[in-house]
Amino acid sequence: MQSRSVYEVKKQVSIPKPKLLKPENDPLHIIKTRKFTHGRPAMIAGPMVRYSKLPFRQLCRQYDADIVYSPMILAREYVRNGNARLADLSTNGDDTPLIIQVGVNNVADLLKFVEMVAPYCDGVGINCGCPIKEQVREGIGCALIYNADLLCQMVSAVKSKYGDSLRLETKIRIHDDLDQTVLLCKSLCDAGVDWITIHGRTRTTRSSQPVNLEAIRYIVEKIQDKKVPVVANGDCFQRADVDDIAEFTKVDGVMAVRGLLANPALFSGYDTCPWSCVEKFWYYAIEYGGLPYQLLQHHLYCMLENMGLERKLLKEMMEIKSTGELIDWFDTRFNFKRFGDGWAQSTAIPYRQHN
C-alpha cells in the first residue's frame, strides 16, 4: 500500500474526524490487556528522532511490536507550515496502532496539532523527556516535567475536547527527587492522561548509565490507586529484558528505542538482527518512498553491525553515495532477495560466494 503524506489543510477544507478506536487499535486497551491475552506486557516501539519513519514502523510491527510511535514532531512548525506537514508525517492504512509524538509548549498549538493529526493516528504522546538543550530552552521536552501546571493544562484541554475518542500519553523522565515525579504523575492522572511512559533517567543522566528501574517501581507503587497504566522505558535490548523490566517494576508495558534501531526483531526473541529484517526494511523503504538516503543507509548500518558484519564491509557500505549504488552493492556482496518467493526467510547473513 502506497504511503500518503498528511497534506496542508486549507481553511475551506474540513478536517476529518478522529479515527474510530476499536480493541485491536486502541493503544490503551492493548496496554491494559496484553498481560491477560498474551501473558506478557505490551511491547512498544518508542519514538526516535529521524528514525521512526513509516518504513521502520512497519518493520517493527512485523516483529511483534504492539504499538509504534512516530518521531517527535514540533507542533509550532507543523500547524503553521505546509512543507513541515509534508515532511514530518507519512502514514497509511496499515500504520496502526500509531502514536504521534509531539513537542509542544502551549495549549493552543497542541489543540490545533491534535485536530490535524487525529484522523491519522490512534493517539498522541506529549514529549516531556527530550533533554536536548535547544528544546528545553523552548519549554519543550524535559522542561515540561518542571512545569507541571502547564503540562496538566495541556492534557486536560485535549481530554476535555476528545474524551475517549483519542488517547493521550505523556513520556517523562524522573526528577532527582522521586517524590516530585510522583506528584507530577498523580497530577497527570487527575488531568485525564490515558497512560504515562517513564524513562528511568533524569534530564542529566547519560544513556551510558544504567536506567533506574528502582525509581520506576517506586513511582508505580505510589500511583497505583490512580488506575492509570505505566510503561517503562530504558535499557531494553533483548526480549528477556521485556519480562525482567515488567516483573521488577510492575508496569503494564515496556518500550524499547535504541535496542530496536539495532535489532528491529528484538520483540520476537531474536538476540541479534536477522537477515529477514534487512530484506523487509529494503522492501518498505522502496515501496513507501520518502526516506532520505542517509537515513536508509544508517538503518542498514545499525542492523548489519548488530549482525556482526565485518568492519571492512561496513566501512565500504558507508562510502556509497546513492540508493542505486547501494542496491548494486547488496547484490554483489549478498544473496539479496526481493519481495516474492524465498524473500525474508534467512536469519544469517547470506554472503555471496565468489570464485
C-alpha atoms as one frame of an Amber mdcrd trajectory, in Angstrom:
protein
   0.000   0.000   0.000   1.441   3.332  -1.016   2.018   5.906   1.733   0.341
   9.265   1.744   1.558  12.440   3.364  -0.643  14.432   5.693  -1.187  17.436
   3.457  -1.670  21.082   4.226  -5.238  21.712   5.343  -6.841  24.688   3.652
  -9.321  26.775   5.572 -12.179  25.746   3.299 -11.452  22.023   3.746 -12.988
  20.380   6.790 -10.608  18.263   8.850 -11.685  14.605   9.133 -12.835  13.292
  12.489 -10.503  11.212  14.678 -10.191   7.531  13.829 -12.655   5.135  15.426
 -10.895   3.278  18.214 -11.536  -0.463  18.335  -9.921  -3.010  20.683  -7.371
  -4.004  18.029  -6.127  -0.447  17.502  -6.909   1.188  20.866  -3.488   1.580
  22.497  -4.949   1.934  25.982  -6.875  -1.329  25.607  -3.736  -3.047  24.333
  -1.611  -1.809  27.230  -4.207  -2.843  29.791  -4.907  -6.309  28.400  -1.704
  -7.762  26.923  -0.721  -9.399  30.199  -4.031 -11.298  30.200  -4.359 -12.047
  26.480  -0.705 -12.723  25.679   0.866 -13.442  29.068   3.307 -10.568  28.709
   3.417  -6.770  28.939   2.609  -4.607  25.947   5.697  -4.213  23.752   6.120
  -0.725  22.365   8.473   0.739  19.755   9.282   4.184  21.077   9.929   7.458
  19.268  13.314   8.122  17.685  14.123  11.482  16.150  14.553  10.956  12.381
  14.399   7.168  12.551  10.805   6.222  13.462   9.568   6.845   9.920   6.896
   4.762   8.192   9.185   2.025   6.731  10.814   1.392  10.110   7.465   1.473
  11.929   6.077  -1.185   9.621   9.205  -3.274  10.087   8.821  -3.221  13.883
   5.206  -4.336  13.541   6.364  -7.374  11.574   8.252  -8.446  14.690   5.621
  -8.199  17.430   5.631  -4.510  18.344   2.110  -3.871  19.674   2.237  -0.070
  19.440   4.610   2.117  17.437   5.480   5.810  17.785   6.353   8.423  15.199
   9.390  10.653  15.668   8.712  13.795  17.664   7.029  16.475  15.557   7.265
  20.120  16.610   3.743  21.477  16.934   4.654  25.090  16.257   6.122  24.172
  12.860   3.526  21.590  11.922   0.457  23.758  12.478   1.908  26.762  10.619
   3.910  25.287   7.763   2.562  23.098   4.985   6.051  21.966   3.996   6.648
  20.775   7.553   3.472  18.728   7.370   4.555  17.148   4.108   7.994  16.319
   5.521   7.111  15.237   9.041   4.354  12.683   8.711   3.555   9.969   6.200
   1.258   7.093   7.033  -1.062   4.512   5.507  -3.906   2.216   6.479  -1.558
  -0.438   7.874   0.230   2.050  10.133  -1.712   1.224  13.288  -1.734   1.377
  16.274   0.225   4.609  15.851   1.084   7.212  18.466   2.241  10.542  17.059
   4.632  12.221  19.459   4.578  15.994  19.700   6.974  18.586  21.061   4.842
  21.457  22.328   4.879  24.230  24.918   1.364  25.701  24.855  -2.266  24.640
  24.824  -3.274  26.407  21.601  -0.621  24.742  19.440  -1.352  21.360  20.996
  -5.087  21.558  20.324  -4.513  22.591  16.717  -1.911  19.882  16.252  -4.179
  17.193  17.677  -7.032  18.336  15.460  -4.816  17.950  12.397  -3.261  14.559
  13.197  -6.128  12.798  14.990  -7.624  11.335  11.780  -4.315   9.614  11.020
  -3.328   8.093  14.358  -4.627   6.232  17.387  -3.154   8.538  19.987  -0.877
  11.484  20.661   2.087  11.490  23.026   3.471  14.656  24.599   7.268  14.597
  24.719   8.322  15.508  28.253  11.606  13.637  28.154  13.843  15.136  25.472
  16.940  16.523  27.269  18.362  18.446  24.294  19.228  21.963  25.470  17.697
  23.724  22.466  14.342  22.049  23.087  14.444  22.647  26.832  15.114  26.365
  26.260  11.935  26.450  24.164   9.944  24.945  27.030   9.669  21.601  25.217
  10.700  18.104  26.278  12.222  17.804  29.747  11.272  21.397  30.521   7.690
  20.223  30.968   8.425  17.961  33.932   9.395  21.142  35.769   6.242  22.941
  34.619   3.545  20.604  35.884   0.778  23.203  35.750   1.252  23.826  32.019
   1.633  20.137  31.232  -1.544  19.246  33.087  -3.396  22.121  31.420  -2.430
  20.698  28.029  -3.530  17.187  28.991  -6.818  18.429  30.407  -7.541  20.554
  27.330  -7.097  17.629  24.939  -9.039  15.130  27.028 -11.852  17.615  27.651
 -12.264  18.046  23.903 -11.739  14.467  22.713 -12.522  12.240  25.679 -12.064
   8.566  24.840 -12.122   9.171  21.083  -8.364   9.877  21.190  -5.714   8.508
  23.511  -3.196  10.856  25.123   0.100   9.829  26.676   2.944  11.684  28.351
   6.523  10.399  28.204   8.511  11.774  31.111  11.900  11.468  32.760  12.388
  11.252  36.509  13.399  14.068  38.858  16.319  13.873  41.259  13.638  13.932
  43.960  11.412  10.987  43.060   8.551  12.300  45.159   8.411  15.249  42.775
   7.907  12.752  39.941   5.201  11.003  41.947   3.354  14.301  42.413   3.656
  15.046  38.699   2.281  11.629  37.772  -0.633  11.966  40.177  -1.459  15.369
  38.699  -1.312  13.938  35.178  -3.672  11.151  36.203  -6.103  13.685  37.634
  -5.860  15.714  34.409  -7.029  12.677  32.441  -3.901  11.234  30.843  -4.502
   7.733  29.467  -1.106   6.298  30.367   2.334   7.505  31.407   5.652   6.351
  29.984   8.537   6.759  32.408  12.126   6.873  31.172  14.113   5.911  34.238
  16.776   8.580  33.874  16.954  12.219  34.906  17.472  15.041  32.456  21.236
  14.939  33.042  21.729  11.157  33.218  23.684   9.853  30.244  22.335   6.916
  28.275  25.570   5.062  29.075  24.486   4.931  32.716  22.057   2.167  33.740
  18.364   3.021  33.794  16.914   3.445  37.291  14.338   0.670  37.456  14.004
   1.108  41.206  12.714   4.627  40.554  10.108   3.381  38.097   8.954   0.701
  40.543   8.683   3.286  43.328   6.557   5.605  41.182   4.290   2.765  40.016
   3.695   1.746  43.619   2.885   5.299  44.699   0.333   5.959  41.934  -1.300
   2.534  41.673  -4.513   3.846  43.255  -4.968   6.107  40.208  -5.544   3.065
  37.960  -3.561   4.656  35.114  -1.213   2.280  33.252   2.526   2.902  33.261
   5.057   1.959  30.584   8.760   1.608  31.422  11.415   2.939  29.054  15.155
   2.428  29.147  17.743  -0.323  28.555  15.523  -2.816  26.738  17.929  -4.590
  24.372  16.761  -8.229  24.443  13.374  -9.948  24.553  14.201 -11.194  28.052
  14.589  -7.576  29.169  10.890  -7.008  28.462   9.814  -9.586  31.028  12.541
  -8.702  33.528  11.719  -4.983  33.456   7.977  -5.586  33.749   8.384  -8.101
  36.558  10.645  -5.803  38.567   8.771  -2.533  38.058   5.180  -3.895  37.837
   4.468  -1.810  34.731   1.874  -2.659  32.085   4.142  -2.137  29.089   7.801
  -1.888  28.118   9.166   0.488  25.495  12.328  -0.158  23.512  14.098   2.501
  21.470  17.845   2.109  20.877  17.577  -1.662  21.045  15.128  -1.703  18.145
  17.296   0.512  15.967  19.969  -2.184  16.023  17.585  -5.140  16.098  14.014
  -4.440  14.953  13.189  -8.115  15.650  14.018  -7.733  19.343  10.424  -8.262
  20.498  10.178 -11.517  18.517  13.006 -13.003  20.559  15.930 -12.657  18.151
  19.135 -11.989  20.083  20.637 -10.339  17.014  19.052  -8.805  13.956  18.010
 -11.471  11.415  18.698 -11.033   7.705  14.932 -11.076   7.121  14.817  -7.642
   8.781  17.243  -6.259   6.243  15.274  -7.513   3.232  11.952  -6.395   4.706
  13.344  -2.957   5.503  14.574  -2.579   1.943  11.104  -3.518   0.682   9.292
  -0.995   2.888  11.821   1.755   2.175  11.408   1.382  -1.598   7.657   0.668
  -1.544   6.749   3.661   0.622   9.498   6.013  -0.520  10.300   9.337   1.084
  13.183   8.118   3.237  16.330  10.233   2.795  19.291   8.178   1.631  21.350
   8.935   4.737  18.597   7.505   6.953  18.242   4.398   4.789  21.987   3.877
   4.968  22.113   4.419   8.736  19.296   1.945   9.429  21.086  -0.703   7.382
  24.394   0.065   9.097  22.841  -0.391  12.556  21.236  -3.705  11.596  24.298
  -5.120   9.846  26.607  -4.031  12.649  24.330  -5.822  15.111  24.525  -8.939
  12.917  28.312  -8.877  13.096  29.142  -7.805   9.551  32.888  -7.255   9.386
  34.109  -3.689   9.807  35.695  -3.580   6.363  32.333  -4.206   4.693  30.538
  -1.746   6.958  33.058   0.929   6.015  32.687   0.017   2.352  28.899   0.355
   2.601  29.084   3.756   4.280  31.215   5.114   1.429  28.380   4.511  -1.066
  26.534   7.697  -2.003  23.221   6.663  -3.594  20.367   4.185  -3.246  21.003
   2.652  -6.668  24.669   2.054  -5.913  23.759   0.601  -2.522  21.346  -1.889
  -4.114  24.104  -2.930  -6.524  26.488  -3.363  -3.602  23.996  -5.595  -1.765
  23.543  -7.687  -4.914  27.312  -8.065  -5.237  28.028  -8.954  -1.626  24.932
 -10.960  -0.615  22.215 -13.235  -1.959  19.863 -10.287  -1.692  16.267 -11.284
  -2.451  13.385  -9.043  -3.425   9.746  -9.380  -2.404   8.454 -12.765  -3.526
   9.412 -16.418  -3.296  12.010 -17.115  -0.629  12.133 -13.465   0.396  12.915
 -12.525   4.009  13.424 -16.128   5.143  17.067 -16.084   6.242  18.448 -15.384
   9.683  22.190 -15.379   8.977  23.877 -13.056   6.501  23.688 -14.821   3.094
  27.115 -13.947   1.745  27.527 -14.397  -1.991  30.230 -16.911  -2.834  32.922
 -15.583  -5.156  35.165 -17.884  -7.128
